[in-house]
Amino acid sequence: MIAGHSLALLCASALSFRNVLAHSQDDQTRSGVQSSGDLQPVLTTISQDPDLSMFYNLFYKTGFMGKPGPMFEEHFNDPRRLDKSKFTVFAPTNEALRKLPSTVIQQLQEPASFPLLEQILFTHVIQADFKPQDFGSNRQYHTAGQSTLSIDRGGCITSNAGLTRTAVAQHCQARVVSQRSGPLRASNGFVYKIDNLIDGLITYFGEDTAGAMPSVSYESGTVQDVLARDSQLSTLNQLFKDIAPFYLIQIGLYDADRQTGREKWIYLAPSNEAFEALPQSALEAMRAPATNPFTSFTLGFGKSPLPQTQRMPMQVTSTTGFNITIADGKVNNARIEKETCVDNACIWHIGRLIDPIYPGSYRPQAAAPGSYRQQSK
């Protein structure tokens, strides 16, 4: 329950934000809003704002020939679209993206990371003509990916509210940056600047609480053998059979130079519990041909060299190039439930699918009463 003084501050924040929006609408009316014929589609609008150059560059990296990839350019930016779709983009500013570790931004732009980048970008786009008066409408808007966004009266954005069973609640992943001129208007929608990246994966996969590292057990065989015989990994094993059987073969192999004393590797294996925490339709969606690249990326993300030290916290680097943080009995957002070492590797059973950009992208934000009033002065 919200305390009385907190509720008053929250109301003051919401009123301040609505006043800013009202001023922006008045300013647009007095200055004469551009006709739709003078406006550009949403991605072009983003590209023309220097404060959004880093965000646009992520779109740009998905394509070639000087423009974003077809799944973005043709869908969101083609003025010839006959269905006259309207889109709203919540665009992190350059300052917002600089909050991320530079290695994350660099790795997202690598071709191998494209399935992940695609999901992140889609999370920032809703197919709706979201106007300033729609703030606080208590609606969940579907993104161009598989997420939903909720935007409260204060401009606080949360993804996938109530969708996944999680042990750690998430609130306010980003805030709309208040501007007297209002959102950027595009020929097919609006662009709102926000102060943080929206990480839809942490709210879709969920997060575990901290715990102690489990003791290590030893078995014969390979990682492939363990996946085949461990009943708690049956969902993962079946997914690999369905969409990436080659990966099962890969994790059943020994390193070529095993006899030279090369260190083993670890595989972070999501347990059945990790999949049971997901939305009901998640497994069906993961098997769909259109999402196979992202599913394969997600399931294969947990392979990395075995840590050289037991000192906590520590980082290892996934074979995808992203860093994985190991601390408090967790890897990123997932609790380590069991550790089994076999002939060619060690398997860590984990309670969630791993969010590759956690924790760098996700910093829950407390309410900031009066922040919009201060920004609008």
Tab-separated table of C-alpha atoms in Angstrom:
chain	number	residue	atom	x	y	z
A	1	MET	CA	0.000	0.000	0.000
A	2	ILE	CA	1.326	3.440	-0.894
A	3	ALA	CA	1.804	5.758	2.055
A	4	GLY	CA	-0.178	8.990	2.094
A	5	HIS	CA	2.763	11.315	1.498
A	6	SER	CA	4.083	9.094	-1.307
A	7	LEU	CA	0.695	9.154	-2.981
A	8	ALA	CA	0.625	12.935	-2.785
A	9	LEU	CA	4.049	13.185	-4.373
A	10	LEU	CA	3.044	10.747	-7.092
A	11	CYS	CA	-0.050	12.811	-7.876
A	12	ALA	CA	2.072	15.957	-7.992
A	13	SER	CA	4.428	14.293	-10.451
A	14	ALA	CA	1.557	13.180	-12.654
A	15	LEU	CA	-0.035	16.648	-12.567
A	16	SER	CA	3.307	18.240	-13.442
A	17	PHE	CA	3.736	15.931	-16.404
A	18	ARG	CA	0.204	16.586	-17.664
A	19	ASN	CA	0.865	20.336	-17.407
A	20	VAL	CA	3.997	19.926	-19.518
A	21	LEU	CA	2.035	17.974	-22.106
A	22	ALA	CA	-0.663	20.624	-22.128
A	23	HIS	CA	1.971	23.336	-22.682
A	24	SER	CA	3.484	21.321	-25.523
A	25	GLN	CA	0.085	20.964	-27.190
A	26	ASP	CA	-0.548	24.713	-26.837
A	27	ASP	CA	2.888	25.474	-28.295
A	28	GLN	CA	2.181	23.232	-31.265
A	29	THR	CA	-1.184	24.895	-31.824
A	30	ARG	CA	0.261	28.421	-31.690
A	31	SER	CA	3.169	27.578	-33.991
A	32	GLY	CA	1.001	25.734	-36.492
A	33	VAL	CA	1.637	22.001	-36.481
A	34	GLN	CA	3.227	20.697	-39.638
A	35	SER	CA	0.900	19.013	-42.055
A	36	SER	CA	1.392	15.271	-42.487
A	37	GLY	CA	2.807	15.946	-45.947
A	38	ASP	CA	5.744	17.832	-44.395
A	39	LEU	CA	6.587	15.058	-41.928
A	40	GLN	CA	8.871	12.033	-42.336
A	41	PRO	CA	8.303	8.395	-41.226
A	42	VAL	CA	9.374	7.451	-37.710
A	43	LEU	CA	12.844	6.050	-38.481
A	44	THR	CA	13.761	9.018	-40.667
A	45	THR	CA	12.495	11.305	-37.906
A	46	ILE	CA	14.792	9.548	-35.427
A	47	SER	CA	17.746	9.801	-37.817
A	48	GLN	CA	17.330	13.581	-38.044
A	49	ASP	CA	17.591	14.174	-34.278
A	50	PRO	CA	21.225	14.367	-33.056
A	51	ASP	CA	20.120	13.361	-29.559
A	52	LEU	CA	18.962	9.987	-30.932
A	53	SER	CA	21.950	9.210	-33.162
A	54	MET	CA	23.118	6.184	-31.132
A	55	PHE	CA	19.656	4.633	-31.170
A	56	TYR	CA	19.269	5.172	-34.900
A	57	ASN	CA	22.696	3.639	-35.449
A	58	LEU	CA	21.402	0.383	-33.956
A	59	PHE	CA	18.654	0.310	-36.595
A	60	TYR	CA	21.194	1.268	-39.245
A	61	LYS	CA	23.476	-1.637	-38.322
A	62	THR	CA	20.731	-4.141	-39.162
A	63	GLY	CA	20.819	-3.210	-42.851
A	64	PHE	CA	22.976	-2.267	-45.779
A	65	MET	CA	22.981	0.204	-48.675
A	66	GLY	CA	22.772	3.110	-46.236
A	67	LYS	CA	19.510	2.250	-44.474
A	68	PRO	CA	18.139	-0.118	-41.803
A	69	GLY	CA	17.288	-3.726	-42.622
A	70	PRO	CA	14.043	-4.492	-44.483
A	71	MET	CA	12.217	-5.719	-41.367
A	72	PHE	CA	12.543	-2.192	-39.990
A	73	GLU	CA	12.788	0.057	-43.045
A	74	GLU	CA	9.916	-1.502	-44.977
A	75	HIS	CA	7.679	-2.039	-41.972
A	76	PHE	CA	8.095	1.236	-40.083
A	77	ASN	CA	9.519	3.674	-42.600
A	78	ASP	CA	7.921	3.088	-46.003
A	79	PRO	CA	5.541	5.994	-46.771
A	80	ARG	CA	3.900	3.872	-49.470
A	81	ARG	CA	2.424	1.369	-47.016
A	82	LEU	CA	-1.178	0.878	-48.043
A	83	ASP	CA	-2.461	-0.087	-44.593
A	84	LYS	CA	-1.610	3.373	-43.206
A	85	SER	CA	-0.292	1.836	-39.980
A	86	LYS	CA	0.606	4.174	-37.136
A	87	PHE	CA	3.599	3.563	-34.897
A	88	THR	CA	4.971	5.067	-31.715
A	89	VAL	CA	8.672	4.688	-30.953
A	90	PHE	CA	10.085	5.135	-27.453
A	91	ALA	CA	13.639	6.126	-28.325
A	92	PRO	CA	16.481	6.091	-25.759
A	93	THR	CA	18.580	9.231	-25.972
A	94	ASN	CA	22.344	9.116	-26.425
A	95	GLU	CA	22.711	9.810	-22.707
A	96	ALA	CA	20.429	6.853	-21.952
A	97	LEU	CA	22.439	4.439	-24.093
A	98	ARG	CA	25.713	5.626	-22.571
A	99	LYS	CA	24.478	4.136	-19.283
A	100	LEU	CA	25.083	0.719	-20.827
A	101	PRO	CA	28.567	-0.793	-20.754
A	102	SER	CA	30.276	0.121	-24.020
A	103	THR	CA	30.940	-3.569	-24.634
A	104	VAL	CA	27.180	-4.225	-24.746
A	105	ILE	CA	26.596	-1.568	-27.407
A	106	GLN	CA	29.530	-2.871	-29.435
A	107	GLN	CA	28.440	-6.492	-29.185
A	108	LEU	CA	24.844	-5.714	-30.156
A	109	GLN	CA	26.150	-4.413	-33.471
A	110	GLU	CA	27.941	-7.661	-34.328
A	111	PRO	CA	26.186	-9.745	-37.022
A	112	ALA	CA	25.949	-12.764	-34.711
A	113	SER	CA	23.935	-10.671	-32.231
A	114	PHE	CA	21.342	-9.574	-34.768
A	115	PRO	CA	18.527	-11.819	-33.385
A	116	LEU	CA	18.974	-10.177	-29.973
A	117	LEU	CA	19.244	-6.646	-31.379
A	118	GLU	CA	16.091	-7.193	-33.414
A	119	GLN	CA	14.129	-8.135	-30.288
A	120	ILE	CA	15.451	-5.136	-28.348
A	121	LEU	CA	14.545	-2.675	-31.102
A	122	PHE	CA	11.086	-4.192	-31.594
A	123	THR	CA	10.432	-3.734	-27.864
A	124	HIS	CA	10.660	0.042	-28.332
A	125	VAL	CA	7.950	0.223	-31.024
A	126	ILE	CA	4.203	-0.118	-30.521
A	127	GLN	CA	1.695	-0.204	-33.353
A	128	ALA	CA	-0.448	2.610	-32.046
A	129	ASP	CA	-0.843	6.335	-32.506
A	130	PHE	CA	0.087	7.035	-28.877
A	131	LYS	CA	-0.808	10.629	-28.117
A	132	PRO	CA	0.149	12.630	-25.018
A	133	GLN	CA	-3.367	12.302	-23.611
A	134	ASP	CA	-2.998	8.506	-23.634
A	135	PHE	CA	-0.559	8.512	-20.692
A	136	GLY	CA	-2.077	6.676	-17.739
A	137	SER	CA	-4.778	4.978	-19.814
A	138	ASN	CA	-4.191	1.667	-17.946
A	139	ARG	CA	-3.681	-0.127	-21.242
A	140	GLN	CA	-0.963	-2.571	-22.193
A	141	TYR	CA	0.283	-1.847	-25.697
A	142	HIS	CA	1.675	-4.680	-27.795
A	143	THR	CA	5.115	-4.009	-29.208
A	144	ALA	CA	6.319	-5.048	-32.640
A	145	GLY	CA	7.967	-8.008	-30.892
A	146	GLN	CA	6.394	-10.267	-28.272
A	147	SER	CA	6.284	-7.784	-25.412
A	148	THR	CA	3.807	-5.307	-24.000
A	149	LEU	CA	4.415	-1.808	-22.651
A	150	SER	CA	2.514	0.042	-19.940
A	151	ILE	CA	2.931	3.813	-19.584
A	152	ASP	CA	1.655	5.522	-16.459
A	153	ARG	CA	0.588	9.138	-15.975
A	154	GLY	CA	4.091	10.152	-14.985
A	155	GLY	CA	5.654	8.809	-18.182
A	156	CYS	CA	7.050	5.698	-16.488
A	157	ILE	CA	7.354	2.699	-18.840
A	158	THR	CA	7.276	-0.954	-17.746
A	159	SER	CA	7.399	-3.942	-20.067
A	160	ASN	CA	5.416	-7.177	-19.745
A	161	ALA	CA	3.626	-6.213	-16.535
A	162	GLY	CA	2.199	-9.309	-14.822
A	163	LEU	CA	3.160	-11.570	-17.723
A	164	THR	CA	5.801	-13.834	-16.152
A	165	ARG	CA	6.198	-15.388	-12.709
A	166	THR	CA	9.189	-13.599	-11.222
A	167	ALA	CA	10.801	-13.492	-7.789
A	168	VAL	CA	11.997	-9.905	-8.240
A	169	ALA	CA	9.456	-7.254	-9.176
A	170	GLN	CA	10.334	-4.791	-11.916
A	171	HIS	CA	9.052	-1.247	-12.048
A	172	CYS	CA	9.676	1.771	-14.255
A	173	GLN	CA	12.335	0.616	-16.686
A	174	ALA	CA	12.450	3.967	-18.468
A	175	ARG	CA	10.861	7.409	-18.285
A	176	VAL	CA	9.646	9.655	-21.050
A	177	VAL	CA	11.880	12.714	-21.247
A	178	SER	CA	9.706	15.782	-20.840
A	179	GLN	CA	10.041	18.396	-23.594
A	180	ARG	CA	8.085	21.609	-24.042
A	181	SER	CA	7.837	20.893	-27.754
A	182	GLY	CA	6.189	17.546	-27.036
A	183	PRO	CA	7.039	14.288	-28.815
A	184	LEU	CA	8.619	14.260	-32.241
A	185	ARG	CA	5.830	14.043	-34.801
A	186	ALA	CA	6.228	11.714	-37.767
A	187	SER	CA	4.071	11.111	-40.808
A	188	ASN	CA	3.100	7.724	-39.407
A	189	GLY	CA	3.146	8.323	-35.664
A	190	PHE	CA	5.172	9.777	-32.800
A	191	VAL	CA	8.662	9.449	-31.317
A	192	TYR	CA	9.074	9.914	-27.549
A	193	LYS	CA	12.533	10.298	-26.075
A	194	ILE	CA	13.214	8.128	-23.015
A	195	ASP	CA	15.981	8.048	-20.428
A	196	ASN	CA	16.853	4.338	-20.437
A	197	LEU	CA	16.836	1.268	-22.633
A	198	ILE	CA	13.687	-0.848	-22.224
A	199	ASP	CA	14.814	-4.387	-21.491
A	200	GLY	CA	11.848	-6.588	-22.334
A	201	LEU	CA	13.841	-9.762	-21.705
A	202	ILE	CA	14.222	-9.307	-17.952
A	203	THR	CA	10.450	-8.996	-17.615
A	204	TYR	CA	9.717	-11.815	-20.083
A	205	PHE	CA	12.234	-14.287	-18.628
A	206	GLY	CA	11.866	-13.115	-15.016
A	207	GLU	CA	14.495	-12.826	-12.296
A	208	ASP	CA	15.454	-15.027	-9.356
A	209	THR	CA	16.493	-13.890	-5.910
A	210	ALA	CA	20.065	-14.381	-4.733
A	211	GLY	CA	21.220	-17.600	-3.099
A	212	ALA	CA	24.250	-19.725	-2.267
A	213	MET	CA	26.330	-21.548	-4.857
A	214	PRO	CA	25.407	-25.252	-4.960
A	215	SER	CA	27.913	-28.012	-4.329
A	216	VAL	CA	29.450	-29.765	-7.321
A	217	SER	CA	28.598	-33.327	-8.333
A	218	TYR	CA	30.481	-35.446	-10.863
A	219	GLU	CA	29.111	-37.783	-13.522
A	220	SER	CA	30.407	-39.609	-16.564
A	221	GLY	CA	29.499	-38.698	-20.120
A	222	THR	CA	29.102	-35.392	-21.936
A	223	VAL	CA	26.757	-32.421	-21.721
A	224	GLN	CA	24.649	-34.015	-24.442
A	225	ASP	CA	24.331	-37.161	-22.318
A	226	VAL	CA	23.205	-35.178	-19.268
A	227	LEU	CA	20.547	-33.309	-21.240
A	228	ALA	CA	19.232	-36.644	-22.504
A	229	ARG	CA	19.002	-38.329	-19.088
A	230	ASP	CA	18.213	-35.502	-16.634
A	231	SER	CA	14.435	-35.162	-16.257
A	232	GLN	CA	14.819	-31.558	-15.065
A	233	LEU	CA	16.356	-30.609	-18.420
A	234	SER	CA	13.830	-32.407	-20.632
A	235	THR	CA	12.223	-29.229	-22.010
A	236	LEU	CA	15.600	-27.808	-23.013
A	237	ASN	CA	16.628	-31.098	-24.612
A	238	GLN	CA	13.420	-31.268	-26.641
A	239	LEU	CA	13.761	-27.653	-27.800
A	240	PHE	CA	17.248	-28.391	-29.081
A	241	LYS	CA	15.938	-31.443	-30.928
A	242	ASP	CA	13.170	-29.361	-32.495
A	243	ILE	CA	15.082	-26.278	-33.616
A	244	ALA	CA	18.850	-26.780	-33.219
A	245	PRO	CA	19.827	-30.482	-33.259
A	246	PHE	CA	23.302	-29.511	-34.444
A	247	TYR	CA	23.902	-27.837	-31.080
A	248	LEU	CA	23.263	-31.102	-29.235
A	249	ILE	CA	25.994	-32.689	-31.326
A	250	GLN	CA	28.326	-29.775	-30.602
A	251	ILE	CA	27.954	-29.987	-26.819
A	252	GLY	CA	28.562	-33.723	-27.009
A	253	LEU	CA	32.038	-33.227	-28.433
A	254	TYR	CA	35.341	-32.971	-26.597
A	255	ASP	CA	37.740	-30.116	-27.200
A	256	ALA	CA	40.227	-31.024	-29.940
A	257	ASP	CA	43.178	-30.284	-27.651
A	258	ARG	CA	41.663	-31.902	-24.546
A	259	GLN	CA	44.797	-33.937	-23.902
A	260	THR	CA	46.953	-30.807	-23.682
A	261	GLY	CA	45.334	-29.692	-20.455
A	262	ARG	CA	43.001	-27.061	-21.883
A	263	GLU	CA	40.403	-25.934	-19.355
A	264	LYS	CA	36.863	-27.188	-19.720
A	265	TRP	CA	33.903	-24.999	-20.491
A	266	ILE	CA	30.565	-24.519	-18.760
A	267	TYR	CA	27.074	-24.620	-20.152
A	268	LEU	CA	24.304	-22.720	-18.358
A	269	ALA	CA	21.278	-24.944	-18.881
A	270	PRO	CA	17.787	-23.526	-18.219
A	271	SER	CA	15.839	-26.094	-16.203
A	272	ASN	CA	12.198	-27.045	-16.746
A	273	GLU	CA	11.368	-24.535	-14.020
A	274	ALA	CA	12.812	-21.732	-16.166
A	275	PHE	CA	10.391	-22.547	-18.975
A	276	GLU	CA	7.442	-23.045	-16.622
A	277	ALA	CA	7.860	-19.455	-15.407
A	278	LEU	CA	7.325	-18.092	-18.918
A	279	PRO	CA	3.946	-17.056	-20.358
A	280	GLN	CA	1.755	-19.961	-21.431
A	281	SER	CA	2.321	-19.456	-25.154
A	282	ALA	CA	6.096	-18.963	-24.874
A	283	LEU	CA	7.207	-22.464	-25.861
A	284	GLU	CA	5.002	-22.456	-28.932
A	285	ALA	CA	6.405	-19.063	-29.915
A	286	MET	CA	9.987	-20.262	-29.419
A	287	ARG	CA	9.400	-23.104	-31.873
A	288	ALA	CA	7.950	-20.842	-34.570
A	289	PRO	CA	10.211	-20.570	-37.650
A	290	ALA	CA	10.228	-16.768	-37.474
A	291	THR	CA	11.711	-16.811	-33.962
A	292	ASN	CA	14.145	-19.712	-34.449
A	293	PRO	CA	17.211	-17.440	-34.766
A	294	PHE	CA	16.423	-15.686	-31.471
A	295	THR	CA	15.563	-18.958	-29.707
A	296	SER	CA	18.812	-20.547	-30.886
A	297	PHE	CA	20.756	-17.483	-29.724
A	298	THR	CA	19.065	-17.587	-26.307
A	299	LEU	CA	19.568	-21.307	-25.690
A	300	GLY	CA	23.180	-21.220	-26.856
A	301	PHE	CA	24.040	-18.075	-24.917
A	302	GLY	CA	25.139	-19.942	-21.801
A	303	LYS	CA	28.262	-21.591	-23.196
A	304	SER	CA	31.484	-20.031	-21.892
A	305	PRO	CA	34.965	-20.937	-20.625
A	306	LEU	CA	35.112	-22.389	-17.125
A	307	PRO	CA	35.966	-19.618	-14.612
A	308	GLN	CA	39.625	-19.583	-13.610
A	309	THR	CA	38.840	-18.441	-10.080
A	310	GLN	CA	36.163	-18.968	-7.453
A	311	ARG	CA	36.352	-15.399	-6.180
A	312	MET	CA	33.002	-13.660	-6.347
A	313	PRO	CA	31.687	-11.663	-8.057
A	314	MET	CA	33.240	-12.625	-11.366
A	315	GLN	CA	32.605	-12.365	-15.071
A	316	VAL	CA	32.947	-14.882	-17.870
A	317	THR	CA	32.442	-14.231	-21.560
A	318	SER	CA	29.787	-16.155	-23.437
A	319	THR	CA	30.726	-17.609	-26.800
A	320	THR	CA	28.320	-14.976	-28.167
A	321	GLY	CA	30.731	-12.272	-26.950
A	322	PHE	CA	28.604	-10.890	-24.096
A	323	ASN	CA	29.831	-10.846	-20.517
A	324	ILE	CA	28.003	-12.946	-17.919
A	325	THR	CA	28.090	-11.821	-14.297
A	326	ILE	CA	28.304	-14.511	-11.606
A	327	ALA	CA	27.434	-13.241	-8.137
A	328	ASP	CA	25.266	-14.189	-5.145
A	329	GLY	CA	24.525	-17.631	-6.513
A	330	LYS	CA	23.212	-16.215	-9.791
A	331	VAL	CA	24.302	-15.778	-13.388
A	332	ASN	CA	22.821	-12.476	-14.515
A	333	ASN	CA	19.109	-12.856	-13.675
A	334	ALA	CA	19.087	-16.649	-13.082
A	335	ARG	CA	19.699	-18.626	-9.872
A	336	ILE	CA	22.239	-21.454	-10.127
A	337	GLU	CA	20.296	-24.502	-8.928
A	338	LYS	CA	22.735	-27.346	-9.509
A	339	GLU	CA	26.284	-27.860	-10.747
A	340	THR	CA	27.308	-31.070	-12.471
A	341	CYS	CA	30.700	-31.701	-14.035
A	342	VAL	CA	31.090	-34.376	-16.710
A	343	ASP	CA	33.885	-35.499	-18.997
A	344	ASN	CA	33.858	-32.546	-21.388
A	345	ALA	CA	32.365	-29.665	-19.372
A	346	CYS	CA	30.410	-28.532	-16.343
A	347	ILE	CA	26.664	-27.941	-16.495
A	348	TRP	CA	25.030	-25.326	-14.314
A	349	HIS	CA	21.282	-25.812	-14.029
A	350	ILE	CA	19.680	-22.360	-13.860
A	351	GLY	CA	16.177	-21.245	-12.926
A	352	ARG	CA	15.627	-18.714	-15.728
A	353	LEU	CA	16.511	-18.108	-19.318
A	354	ILE	CA	19.399	-15.656	-19.295
A	355	ASP	CA	18.961	-12.007	-20.179
A	356	PRO	CA	22.195	-11.224	-22.094
A	357	ILE	CA	22.155	-7.493	-21.336
A	358	TYR	CA	21.334	-7.755	-17.625
A	359	PRO	CA	22.246	-6.056	-15.299
A	360	GLY	CA	23.723	-3.226	-17.352
A	361	SER	CA	20.427	-2.358	-19.047
A	362	TYR	CA	18.132	-2.694	-16.086
A	363	ARG	CA	18.226	-0.308	-13.178
A	364	PRO	CA	14.819	0.030	-11.487
A	365	GLN	CA	14.007	3.684	-11.061
A	366	ALA	CA	12.263	5.140	-8.064
A	367	ALA	CA	9.573	7.709	-8.662
A	368	ALA	CA	11.027	11.177	-9.152
A	369	PRO	CA	8.316	13.672	-8.143
A	370	GLY	CA	8.701	17.033	-9.813
A	371	SER	CA	11.264	15.840	-12.349
A	372	TYR	CA	9.159	16.904	-15.325
A	373	ARG	CA	8.554	20.336	-13.860
A	374	GLN	CA	12.292	20.777	-13.386
A	375	GLN	CA	13.083	19.642	-16.926
A	376	SER	CA	10.504	21.933	-18.484
A	377	LYS	CA	11.781	25.133	-16.945
